[in-house]
XYZ file of C-alpha atoms in Angstrom:
706
model
C -0.188 0.157 0.305
C 1.979 3.397 -0.905
C 1.766 6.583 1.437
C -1.831 8.077 -0.363
C -3.615 4.979 0.435
C -4.237 2.513 -3.610
C -2.168 0.081 -3.634
C -0.298 -0.254 -6.756
C -0.149 -3.399 -9.272
C 2.898 -4.722 -9.334
C 5.531 -6.955 -12.093
C 1.779 -6.949 -13.960
C -0.211 -4.537 -16.569
C -3.284 -6.514 -16.479
C -6.277 -4.103 -14.982
C -4.857 -1.277 -13.405
C -5.186 1.374 -10.346
C -5.805 4.993 -11.576
C -3.049 6.550 -9.486
C -3.769 10.581 -9.019
C -1.048 13.019 -11.299
C 2.411 13.622 -9.150
C 3.854 16.527 -9.984
C 7.015 16.201 -12.899
C 9.897 15.254 -11.678
C 13.698 14.354 -12.708
C 14.147 11.000 -14.612
C 14.558 8.147 -11.979
C 18.885 7.411 -11.053
C 18.687 3.620 -11.490
C 20.728 2.225 -8.580
C 24.872 1.648 -9.200
C 25.444 -2.542 -10.021
C 26.453 -4.778 -8.190
C 28.338 -6.855 -10.630
C 29.391 -6.528 -13.632
C 26.928 -6.937 -16.821
C 26.573 -10.559 -17.565
C 28.914 -12.144 -14.264
C 27.260 -14.752 -12.005
C 26.376 -14.418 -8.422
C 28.575 -14.474 -5.762
C 28.176 -17.522 -4.175
C 27.676 -17.703 -0.008
C 29.426 -19.383 1.584
C 26.970 -22.045 3.071
C 28.418 -24.926 1.553
C 32.109 -23.825 2.473
C 30.271 -23.997 6.087
C 28.576 -26.962 6.184
C 32.140 -28.978 4.411
C 33.498 -27.263 7.515
C 31.102 -28.030 10.188
C 30.331 -31.562 9.488
C 31.847 -34.303 12.051
C 34.216 -35.857 12.023
C 34.522 -38.406 14.711
C 37.708 -40.290 15.528
C 38.316 -43.594 12.997
C 40.311 -46.750 12.769
C 43.074 -46.032 10.110
C 41.273 -45.391 6.958
C 38.804 -44.495 7.656
C 36.925 -41.806 5.753
C 36.501 -39.656 8.693
C 33.597 -37.232 7.035
C 31.119 -37.372 7.427
C 32.033 -41.210 9.423
C 28.933 -42.875 11.444
C 30.863 -45.276 13.630
C 29.363 -49.283 14.163
C 30.648 -51.609 16.737
C 32.882 -54.203 16.275
C 31.191 -56.909 16.518
C 28.314 -57.661 13.970
C 25.020 -58.192 15.968
C 22.866 -60.762 15.194
C 20.290 -60.434 12.915
C 17.361 -62.457 12.921
C 16.248 -63.619 9.311
C 14.178 -61.487 8.182
C 11.304 -64.535 6.769
C 12.312 -65.567 10.527
C 11.333 -62.709 11.892
C 7.805 -61.787 9.950
C 6.759 -65.619 10.385
C 7.145 -65.278 14.161
C 5.587 -62.048 14.622
C 2.700 -62.962 12.427
C 2.458 -66.642 14.631
C 3.044 -64.495 17.688
C -0.620 -62.692 16.979
C -2.251 -65.574 16.835
C -1.297 -66.678 19.279
C -2.270 -64.166 20.968
C -5.505 -63.361 18.968
C -6.638 -67.687 20.007
C -6.060 -66.920 24.106
C -7.676 -63.951 23.434
C -10.363 -66.385 22.104
C -10.215 -68.493 24.636
C -10.795 -65.715 26.921
C -13.311 -63.913 25.651
C -16.048 -66.649 24.710
C -15.163 -68.852 28.333
C -13.697 -71.920 26.616
C -10.949 -71.310 29.685
C -12.899 -70.812 32.932
C -13.662 -67.393 34.378
C -11.389 -67.203 36.571
C -9.708 -64.229 34.770
C -12.327 -62.058 35.903
C -12.222 -62.835 39.605
C -10.076 -60.061 40.225
C -12.551 -58.111 38.896
C -15.489 -59.056 40.975
C -13.068 -58.894 44.139
C -12.543 -54.765 43.498
C -15.636 -54.107 42.488
C -18.325 -53.463 44.563
C -21.412 -54.372 45.040
C -24.020 -51.514 43.687
C -22.237 -51.415 40.660
C -23.577 -54.599 40.067
C -26.316 -54.122 39.054
C -28.385 -54.433 35.615
C -27.375 -51.086 32.957
C -25.012 -49.656 35.697
C -22.775 -47.574 34.115
C -20.185 -47.518 36.891
C -20.240 -51.060 36.108
C -19.915 -51.233 31.817
C -16.771 -48.244 32.298
C -14.373 -50.578 35.024
C -15.312 -54.359 32.882
C -14.593 -52.746 29.402
C -10.972 -50.835 30.742
C -10.094 -54.672 32.445
C -11.295 -56.228 29.555
C -8.383 -54.069 27.876
C -6.071 -53.715 30.256
C -6.138 -58.087 30.110
C -5.531 -57.430 26.304
C -3.092 -55.131 26.453
C -0.839 -57.665 29.143
C -1.629 -60.613 26.149
C -0.833 -57.562 23.434
C 2.661 -56.651 25.341
C 3.607 -60.952 25.628
C 2.931 -61.795 22.717
C 4.668 -58.738 21.135
C 8.061 -59.279 22.863
C 7.930 -63.505 22.203
C 7.693 -62.192 18.541
C 10.192 -59.442 18.289
C 7.518 -56.740 17.104
C 9.858 -53.609 18.498
C 12.954 -55.209 15.717
C 10.530 -55.188 12.971
C 8.725 -51.926 13.291
C 12.671 -50.601 13.406
C 13.792 -52.601 10.437
C 10.745 -52.294 8.284
C 9.152 -49.153 9.598
C 8.336 -45.386 9.634
C 12.095 -45.796 11.602
C 13.662 -47.329 8.742
C 12.116 -44.770 6.050
C 13.588 -42.050 7.319
C 17.075 -42.431 6.509
C 18.317 -38.706 6.392
C 19.590 -37.701 9.917
C 17.917 -35.053 11.208
C 19.486 -31.299 10.569
C 21.784 -30.954 13.047
C 21.925 -27.659 14.900
C 24.782 -24.470 13.934
C 27.210 -25.077 17.247
C 28.212 -22.951 19.513
C 30.276 -20.077 18.774
C 33.035 -20.916 21.267
C 32.599 -24.160 19.289
C 32.026 -23.474 15.829
C 35.584 -24.379 13.615
C 34.463 -21.309 11.326
C 34.854 -18.483 13.915
C 37.529 -19.475 14.827
C 37.841 -19.894 18.767
C 42.164 -20.912 18.570
C 42.859 -17.534 17.244
C 40.196 -15.549 19.539
C 41.289 -17.437 22.425
C 44.958 -16.405 21.908
C 43.668 -12.899 21.510
C 43.952 -12.561 17.344
C 39.877 -11.392 17.183
C 40.271 -9.252 14.470
C 42.033 -11.741 12.412
C 39.468 -14.118 13.045
C 36.228 -11.655 12.635
C 38.036 -11.518 9.255
C 38.506 -14.853 7.767
C 34.620 -16.157 9.938
C 33.342 -13.128 6.812
C 35.350 -14.249 4.324
C 34.039 -17.763 4.556
C 30.615 -16.259 5.287
C 30.537 -14.373 1.778
C 31.969 -17.755 0.232
C 35.811 -16.409 -1.071
C 37.021 -19.254 1.623
C 38.129 -22.391 -0.064
C 38.853 -26.092 1.867
C 42.998 -25.161 0.428
C 42.667 -21.405 2.009
C 41.189 -22.717 5.412
C 44.151 -25.723 5.002
C 46.864 -23.067 4.409
C 46.064 -20.481 7.264
C 45.158 -23.272 9.683
C 49.335 -24.030 8.658
C 50.712 -21.236 9.540
C 49.248 -21.013 12.456
C 50.907 -23.848 13.337
C 53.908 -21.541 12.800
C 52.828 -19.428 15.163
C 52.225 -20.911 17.855
C 55.656 -23.671 17.186
C 57.452 -19.662 17.781
C 58.400 -20.119 13.165
C 56.351 -16.670 12.490
C 55.144 -13.688 14.770
C 51.493 -13.142 15.254
C 51.532 -9.514 14.531
C 52.963 -10.920 11.271
C 50.316 -13.013 11.190
C 47.609 -11.194 11.676
C 49.035 -8.253 9.670
C 48.746 -10.829 6.058
C 44.910 -12.394 7.326
C 43.473 -8.503 7.544
C 45.319 -7.623 4.099
C 44.450 -10.722 2.696
C 41.643 -12.869 4.448
C 41.510 -15.374 3.302
C 44.321 -15.105 0.360
C 46.843 -14.403 3.672
C 49.825 -16.885 3.774
C 49.963 -17.662 0.002
C 51.995 -20.517 -1.642
C 55.174 -19.249 -3.576
C 53.179 -20.299 -6.760
C 50.468 -18.147 -5.972
C 48.020 -20.760 -5.966
C 45.073 -21.259 -4.489
C 43.618 -24.841 -5.804
C 43.996 -26.839 -8.283
C 43.501 -26.949 -11.740
C 40.815 -30.195 -11.540
C 40.127 -32.542 -9.126
C 39.401 -36.143 -9.689
C 39.513 -37.874 -6.399
C 37.230 -36.419 -2.895
C 39.815 -34.790 -0.653
C 39.259 -33.670 3.641
C 41.828 -31.235 4.192
C 40.583 -30.891 6.976
C 41.910 -34.037 8.122
C 44.276 -34.339 5.419
C 42.457 -37.169 3.821
C 42.224 -38.782 -0.165
C 39.436 -41.159 -0.433
C 40.859 -44.568 -2.735
C 37.481 -46.389 -2.321
C 34.747 -48.542 0.047
C 35.458 -51.636 2.377
C 33.322 -53.793 0.720
C 30.696 -55.644 2.877
C 32.638 -58.519 3.021
C 32.462 -61.630 6.574
C 36.435 -60.554 5.352
C 36.156 -56.915 6.157
C 35.762 -56.372 10.101
C 32.271 -55.494 11.275
C 33.531 -51.969 11.133
C 34.968 -50.868 8.496
C 32.733 -52.298 6.611
C 30.701 -49.965 4.513
C 33.125 -47.120 4.800
C 35.019 -45.783 3.000
C 38.482 -45.746 2.485
C 41.395 -43.267 2.460
C 44.790 -42.468 3.332
C 46.933 -39.165 4.565
C 49.899 -38.303 5.588
C 50.040 -40.167 8.683
C 49.202 -43.236 7.042
C 52.370 -42.491 3.604
C 54.554 -41.588 6.752
C 55.164 -45.474 6.973
C 55.620 -45.365 3.139
C 53.163 -47.584 0.607
C 54.065 -50.707 -1.685
C 51.603 -51.822 -4.634
C 51.775 -54.602 -6.300
C 49.533 -55.343 -9.202
C 49.718 -56.017 -13.344
C 49.244 -54.157 -16.598
C 45.595 -52.433 -15.994
C 45.156 -53.453 -11.994
C 44.237 -49.764 -11.572
C 47.797 -48.727 -10.155
C 48.249 -45.304 -11.559
C 44.605 -44.385 -11.677
C 43.167 -45.380 -8.730
C 46.140 -45.229 -6.218
C 49.034 -42.995 -8.006
C 46.926 -40.374 -8.873
C 44.498 -39.107 -6.249
C 48.034 -39.686 -3.496
C 50.198 -37.071 -5.977
C 46.837 -34.993 -6.156
C 45.589 -34.839 -2.543
C 49.990 -34.081 -1.363
C 49.531 -30.612 -4.375
C 46.987 -29.968 -2.433
C 49.023 -30.562 0.840
C 52.180 -28.573 -0.628
C 49.528 -25.084 -1.667
C 48.150 -25.792 2.244
C 51.731 -25.670 2.693
C 51.921 -28.954 4.517
C 53.370 -31.216 2.259
C 56.837 -30.861 -0.513
C 55.891 -34.194 -3.046
C 58.263 -35.515 -5.662
C 56.287 -38.279 -8.564
C 58.461 -39.325 -10.934
C 56.811 -41.573 -13.624
C 56.792 -42.277 -17.403
C 55.931 -39.716 -19.988
C 52.138 -39.423 -20.428
C 51.744 -41.357 -17.177
C 48.782 -39.813 -17.079
C 49.726 -37.763 -12.904
C 48.537 -35.181 -13.695
C 48.168 -31.854 -15.090
C 51.556 -29.529 -16.045
C 49.734 -26.961 -13.692
C 49.168 -28.843 -10.531
C 52.921 -28.475 -10.029
C 55.753 -25.683 -9.735
C 58.738 -28.056 -11.409
C 58.920 -30.394 -14.187
C 61.153 -31.935 -14.960
C 61.556 -33.918 -18.656
C 64.249 -35.727 -19.856
C 65.248 -36.008 -22.282
C 62.866 -33.566 -24.199
C 64.881 -30.211 -25.084
C 61.117 -28.308 -24.180
C 62.161 -29.337 -20.737
C 62.643 -25.109 -18.888
C 63.929 -27.530 -15.294
C 66.863 -29.893 -15.590
C 67.982 -33.110 -13.003
C 70.908 -32.165 -10.879
C 72.600 -35.471 -11.169
C 74.587 -35.051 -7.849
C 71.426 -33.702 -6.065
C 72.529 -29.804 -4.992
C 75.498 -31.652 -2.256
C 78.945 -30.099 -2.442
C 80.803 -32.898 -0.668
C 82.233 -35.934 -2.809
C 82.040 -38.691 -0.814
C 77.723 -38.117 -0.537
C 77.932 -37.473 -4.300
C 79.831 -40.816 -4.838
C 77.146 -43.123 -2.594
C 74.481 -41.489 -4.010
C 75.536 -42.157 -7.741
C 77.028 -45.823 -6.973
C 73.756 -46.594 -6.175
C 72.332 -45.014 -9.072
C 74.930 -46.204 -11.594
C 74.983 -50.125 -9.443
C 72.543 -50.310 -6.788
C 71.563 -52.799 -8.426
C 74.279 -55.064 -9.114
C 75.318 -55.471 -5.832
C 74.510 -58.703 -3.684
C 70.987 -58.591 -3.745
C 71.002 -59.778 0.643
C 70.073 -56.906 2.793
C 73.196 -56.504 4.380
C 75.238 -55.842 1.301
C 76.009 -52.456 -0.786
C 77.990 -50.606 -3.134
C 81.198 -49.266 -1.488
C 83.336 -49.975 -3.740
C 81.890 -48.295 -6.191
C 81.393 -45.543 -4.130
C 85.550 -45.147 -3.824
C 86.024 -45.183 -6.974
C 83.296 -42.505 -8.046
C 85.282 -40.610 -4.839
C 87.632 -40.916 -6.347
C 87.350 -39.046 -9.475
C 85.018 -36.308 -7.604
C 86.917 -35.743 -4.632
C 90.081 -34.310 -7.288
C 88.432 -32.964 -9.917
C 86.151 -30.604 -7.884
C 89.351 -29.841 -6.494
C 90.253 -28.623 -9.447
C 87.147 -27.248 -12.096
C 85.088 -25.551 -8.623
C 82.556 -28.194 -9.354
C 81.817 -31.618 -10.720
C 82.988 -33.633 -13.767
C 78.880 -33.463 -16.804
C 78.056 -37.009 -17.828
C 80.741 -36.847 -20.837
C 83.175 -36.120 -17.895
C 82.639 -38.456 -15.737
C 82.339 -40.858 -18.737
C 86.062 -40.749 -19.508
C 87.383 -40.224 -16.155
C 85.902 -43.813 -15.106
C 87.635 -44.551 -18.647
C 90.103 -44.169 -17.323
C 91.380 -41.886 -20.659
C 94.970 -40.931 -20.665
C 94.752 -36.840 -21.263
C 91.758 -36.113 -19.065
C 93.619 -38.176 -15.666
C 96.590 -36.285 -16.842
C 95.097 -32.817 -17.317
C 93.161 -33.268 -13.734
C 96.783 -34.418 -12.388
C 98.224 -31.347 -13.662
C 95.178 -29.252 -11.824
C 95.899 -31.042 -8.737
C 99.561 -30.470 -8.464
C 99.200 -26.587 -9.643
C 96.746 -26.297 -6.697
C 99.283 -28.380 -3.647
C 96.260 -30.767 -2.843
C 98.443 -33.561 -1.487
C 95.876 -36.034 -0.329
C 94.167 -35.475 -3.405
C 96.844 -36.624 -5.558
C 97.474 -39.833 -3.481
C 93.523 -40.350 -4.333
C 93.925 -39.755 -8.546
C 97.135 -42.298 -7.592
C 94.974 -45.666 -5.951
C 92.537 -44.283 -8.888
C 95.538 -44.655 -11.936
C 97.042 -48.399 -9.872
C 93.267 -50.105 -9.766
C 92.783 -48.896 -13.618
C 95.824 -52.290 -14.323
C 93.595 -54.591 -12.248
C 91.157 -57.135 -13.933
C 88.291 -57.194 -11.427
C 88.330 -53.225 -11.196
C 84.460 -51.437 -11.693
C 85.320 -48.773 -12.616
C 84.374 -49.626 -16.301
C 81.430 -51.402 -14.981
C 80.777 -47.480 -14.135
C 82.112 -46.241 -17.604
C 79.343 -48.193 -18.809
C 76.868 -46.955 -16.848
C 77.272 -43.606 -17.081
C 77.073 -44.569 -20.818
C 73.911 -44.862 -20.891
C 73.250 -41.418 -19.996
C 76.149 -40.022 -22.459
C 73.096 -40.569 -24.961
C 72.271 -37.314 -27.961
C 68.844 -37.913 -26.436
C 70.207 -36.328 -22.799
C 72.980 -34.099 -24.292
C 70.504 -31.272 -22.914
C 70.596 -32.640 -19.383
C 72.558 -33.042 -16.231
C 74.413 -30.338 -16.928
C 76.975 -29.101 -14.594
C 78.509 -26.046 -15.605
C 75.952 -23.283 -14.896
C 73.766 -22.755 -17.775
C 71.063 -25.067 -17.352
C 67.935 -24.630 -13.979
C 68.411 -27.746 -12.661
C 66.130 -29.061 -10.089
C 67.988 -30.677 -6.909
C 66.358 -32.352 -4.591
C 68.170 -30.322 -1.337
C 64.691 -27.371 -2.480
C 62.031 -30.690 0.211
C 62.781 -28.233 2.844
C 59.959 -25.737 1.297
C 56.265 -27.277 0.558
C 57.035 -27.884 -3.688
C 55.651 -29.887 -5.845
C 58.189 -32.270 -8.511
C 56.543 -34.066 -11.346
C 59.973 -36.080 -13.124
C 59.252 -38.009 -16.947
C 61.572 -40.094 -17.687
C 62.077 -40.909 -21.197
C 58.907 -42.706 -22.057
C 60.249 -45.406 -24.506
C 63.908 -46.746 -26.154
C 65.907 -45.460 -23.007
C 64.310 -48.243 -20.257
C 67.598 -49.291 -18.736
C 68.511 -44.851 -18.504
C 65.260 -44.541 -16.769
C 66.129 -47.043 -13.979
C 68.942 -45.735 -13.096
C 67.362 -42.330 -12.981
C 63.884 -43.217 -10.436
C 67.013 -44.733 -8.380
C 68.969 -42.109 -8.581
C 66.181 -39.745 -7.722
C 64.990 -42.630 -4.973
C 68.595 -41.737 -3.474
C 69.171 -38.201 -3.492
C 65.548 -38.128 -1.865
C 66.746 -41.106 1.088
C 69.376 -38.414 1.388
C 68.036 -35.037 0.959
C 64.503 -35.260 4.095
C 66.951 -37.079 6.238
C 68.789 -34.023 6.699
C 65.852 -31.695 6.956
C 65.251 -28.624 9.397
C 61.605 -29.419 9.771
C 60.573 -32.747 9.670
C 57.159 -31.187 9.879
C 56.665 -30.452 6.308
C 55.414 -33.184 5.908
C 57.854 -34.983 2.456
C 56.542 -38.010 0.027
C 58.047 -39.486 -3.203
C 55.653 -41.398 -5.546
C 57.931 -43.361 -7.924
C 54.976 -44.932 -10.037
C 57.082 -47.626 -11.547
C 59.299 -49.297 -9.533
C 60.706 -51.655 -11.526
C 64.567 -52.307 -10.786
C 64.758 -49.876 -8.086
C 64.267 -51.631 -5.107
C 68.142 -52.744 -4.020
C 69.498 -53.692 -0.282
C 70.283 -49.550 0.078
C 66.975 -48.431 -1.083
C 65.296 -50.762 1.423
C 67.808 -49.359 4.475
C 66.581 -45.857 2.554
C 62.820 -46.694 3.130
C 63.170 -47.749 6.908
C 64.442 -44.695 7.778
C 61.802 -42.024 6.403
C 59.419 -42.624 9.284
C 61.567 -41.022 11.647
C 62.494 -37.795 8.843
C 58.906 -36.624 9.154
C 58.438 -38.210 4.935
C 57.069 -40.544 2.960
C 57.463 -43.023 0.137
C 54.553 -44.348 -2.659
C 56.083 -46.933 -5.571
C 54.162 -49.768 -7.065
C 55.068 -52.989 -9.104
C 53.983 -54.860 -11.869
C 54.430 -58.021 -9.392
C 57.556 -59.010 -7.041
C 59.522 -61.026 -9.155
C 60.944 -57.421 -10.130
C 62.307 -57.276 -6.967
C 65.476 -60.077 -6.235
C 63.374 -62.475 -3.693
C 66.566 -62.166 -0.463
C 64.456 -57.994 -1.222
C 61.262 -58.871 -0.728
C 60.431 -59.839 2.704
C 62.650 -56.724 3.431
C 61.136 -54.538 1.635
C 57.128 -55.844 2.544
C 58.605 -55.571 6.220
C 59.946 -51.941 5.505
C 56.496 -50.857 4.069
C 53.349 -50.216 6.162
C 50.730 -49.505 4.336
C 50.650 -53.088 1.609
C 47.810 -53.359 -1.538
C 47.672 -56.059 -3.496
C 45.255 -55.405 -6.566
C 43.713 -57.646 -7.955
C 44.644 -59.940 -10.772
C 48.182 -60.563 -8.741
C 49.446 -63.897 -9.230
C 49.511 -66.476 -6.741
C 52.940 -67.005 -5.798
C 52.701 -62.566 -5.026
C 49.736 -63.636 -3.195
C 52.231 -65.723 -0.673
C 55.048 -63.217 -0.013
C 51.857 -60.938 1.189
C 49.972 -63.905 2.848
C 52.932 -64.727 4.803
C 53.556 -60.658 5.405
C 50.090 -60.509 6.697
C 50.428 -63.936 9.375
C 46.634 -65.933 10.515
C 45.117 -65.006 12.942
C 43.119 -67.330 15.115
C 39.393 -68.059 13.746
C 36.172 -69.844 14.587
C 35.653 -73.158 12.461
C 32.273 -74.993 12.264
C 32.937 -78.880 11.391
C 29.053 -80.744 10.654
C 28.599 -83.654 10.993
C 25.175 -85.495 9.734
C 24.420 -88.808 11.036
C 21.406 -91.423 9.835
C 18.864 -92.504 12.702
C 18.032 -96.463 13.362
C 14.823 -96.592 14.586
C 14.061 -100.023 16.676
C 10.315 -100.334 17.453
C 7.850 -100.896 14.584
C 6.114 -97.792 14.981
C 9.529 -95.754 14.340
C 10.183 -97.538 11.719
C 7.097 -96.525 10.346
C 8.420 -92.936 11.051
C 11.157 -92.918 9.299
C 9.951 -94.759 6.522
C 7.027 -91.259 5.952
C 9.316 -89.176 6.294
C 11.921 -90.807 3.515
C 8.653 -90.665 1.287
C 7.767 -87.387 2.410
C 10.990 -85.623 1.805
C 13.167 -88.111 -0.103
C 15.966 -88.649 1.889
C 16.573 -90.625 5.409
C 16.385 -89.404 8.921
C 19.414 -87.766 10.175
C 21.327 -86.228 12.832
C 23.140 -83.066 12.979
C 25.880 -83.096 15.535
C 27.708 -79.507 15.204
C 31.461 -79.326 16.713
C 32.840 -75.630 17.457
C 37.347 -75.843 17.288
C 39.485 -72.651 17.115
C 42.302 -72.316 13.831
C 44.740 -70.420 13.379
C 44.700 -69.760 9.535
C 45.272 -67.118 7.245
C 44.185 -64.088 6.708
C 44.854 -63.804 2.902
C 46.130 -67.476 1.034
C 47.598 -67.092 -1.419
C 45.143 -68.902 -3.365
C 42.049 -65.898 -2.157
C 44.521 -62.940 -3.846
C 45.326 -64.902 -7.078
C 41.110 -65.516 -7.731
C 38.721 -64.469 -5.258
C 40.015 -60.154 -5.860
C 37.141 -59.236 -7.771
C 38.280 -56.448 -10.850
C 38.295 -52.634 -9.221
C 39.378 -54.402 -5.891
C 42.664 -54.579 -4.068
C 43.439 -56.001 -0.193
C 45.549 -53.515 1.627
C 46.897 -53.308 4.837
C 47.949 -50.338 6.988
C 50.091 -48.464 9.181
C 49.772 -45.081 10.458
C 52.759 -43.744 11.883
C 52.157 -44.078 15.876
C 51.175 -47.506 14.976
C 48.203 -48.851 14.788
C 47.249 -50.630 12.133
C 44.298 -52.107 10.196
C 44.116 -55.780 9.326
C 44.096 -56.889 5.667
C 40.881 -55.070 4.097
C 39.300 -56.062 0.459
C 38.061 -52.628 -1.057
C 36.571 -50.936 -3.993
C 38.455 -49.393 -5.837
C 35.454 -48.150 -8.004
C 33.696 -46.905 -5.120
């Protein structure tokens, strides 16, 4: 209603109501638009707040905690549906029969004696209203007693819960918003520390839809740095007040990945890989729950074994690499992903550094010596990469002789030239070419390095021995001295080499190995990256930054030194993810130590029985209840019994038997080699998990497609 008492038709021109003429005024100015023409409306923060406030209860290792509803440890005994319904019907008929017998007097009038004893004689007159009310109330009481009795006998309550309206309401009732001091969207930890203005700014950004899950995780990580003393509260508060949800950005400036294929929950750090199958071999608490991994589990390293096409890359490696990249954007992790070019490990935009070895268009190079300046350390890492697979495969062996040979050359060369040799130069030195060795000797004499001259003299003496390993090292380094790698492994400083010493920062790295034609060189490079990774992460100062190496194909990579390096990662705040097509790619003496060094083991469908045997041995056995059922024929001794038995034989077609059940405790394998080879459906995997605190999950059958 307008101020002049008339109504104006809004949104339609039908039946307009006349209004008195108004004095002429100037043209009305439309309000200023809040967004550019054609721009979509700004989203609100309801979806983000709902995600943030979703409960994440504590759960067993590997359970997807986002919205998880815990289940009991043991499966409750459920009555079969047919037995439950038939029992309820029979109980109803029994109650009806009892009431009918009482009502019609077939059981006598004893059940009316309490009624006659309680009512006064004046109520017993005919057509007394009080008598009618009391009598029918007594009838109702007796009927309710019978109804309750037969209802408990027939399990009507369970039938109601299973098939009644309680089972129809699947959705949980809407929960009330949490209190401000418990609402994570209000940042109570910042308010408790006195940073109220920063908390208000972040809460307003969340309500306005300007905050994402990566932003929340990144700012929470920065706040942890403030609490640990690495950052000042003033700098943190100033950054939040000026930048809001974009504060404390990753050096790349990215706030999310270009695309996501898996489900992530950065509040718990988990990535969902699949759903635990509803299978009797799985513990009841895990059945139907989501299966997820996070840094707490990857910190014990992971080994996935399965043939080509079983889903190692698409179902395991790609989601884990994507999750680690998100953690890197949040400042929580550093990740190095190694695989063949075109293996589907994520777009290049999802990484900060992409090293395409053998591709002339690659912007970055790979540092052959891992960024170290110590010749002995460089020699140990390079020896592991070149001939680590040729060492004795038993766990106690190493490549010490090869390390000594390389150290005898790398030390003098660096003392003379101030750098390590390139691949062609190192090949000439290992071959014992007289020109490079004479030039190196002259440089050492000019600089006065007497100790290094003795190293070079020892190297020249060993060249004449038939058992010298320098020839093997020269043959292996020759695999990298190919025209395809001419522009790589440069040590002159003209390229942009990437060194794994950069894992002190939240960096995302992808290394593409040569796709074809250089299989041996790819294995050498994989061993090189693994050796450099284990050497670098163990000397980091900030071990709260999780570091992870993902090797999409670890064929030829597992050596005695590699197994020892993987064992050291857990205490260094790091982990490794390795995949194999078969355990035959690992020397037999190293299979047990490799499975023992990794806390998370994945056996995908299509495994061979001999590979399954190794998994069955490492997973061990468990005590289970075995039932032996014996059917014994009943022999009748009387004529009546023989007649009854003959009648049963005619009706059922079987002789009357008595069943004897023997229950005993036996020890058997959790998953046998035959079950792993033939009972794992396509798209599924059996995996066991162990977190960095020592809690573990038994082998679980998981649907990786769920």
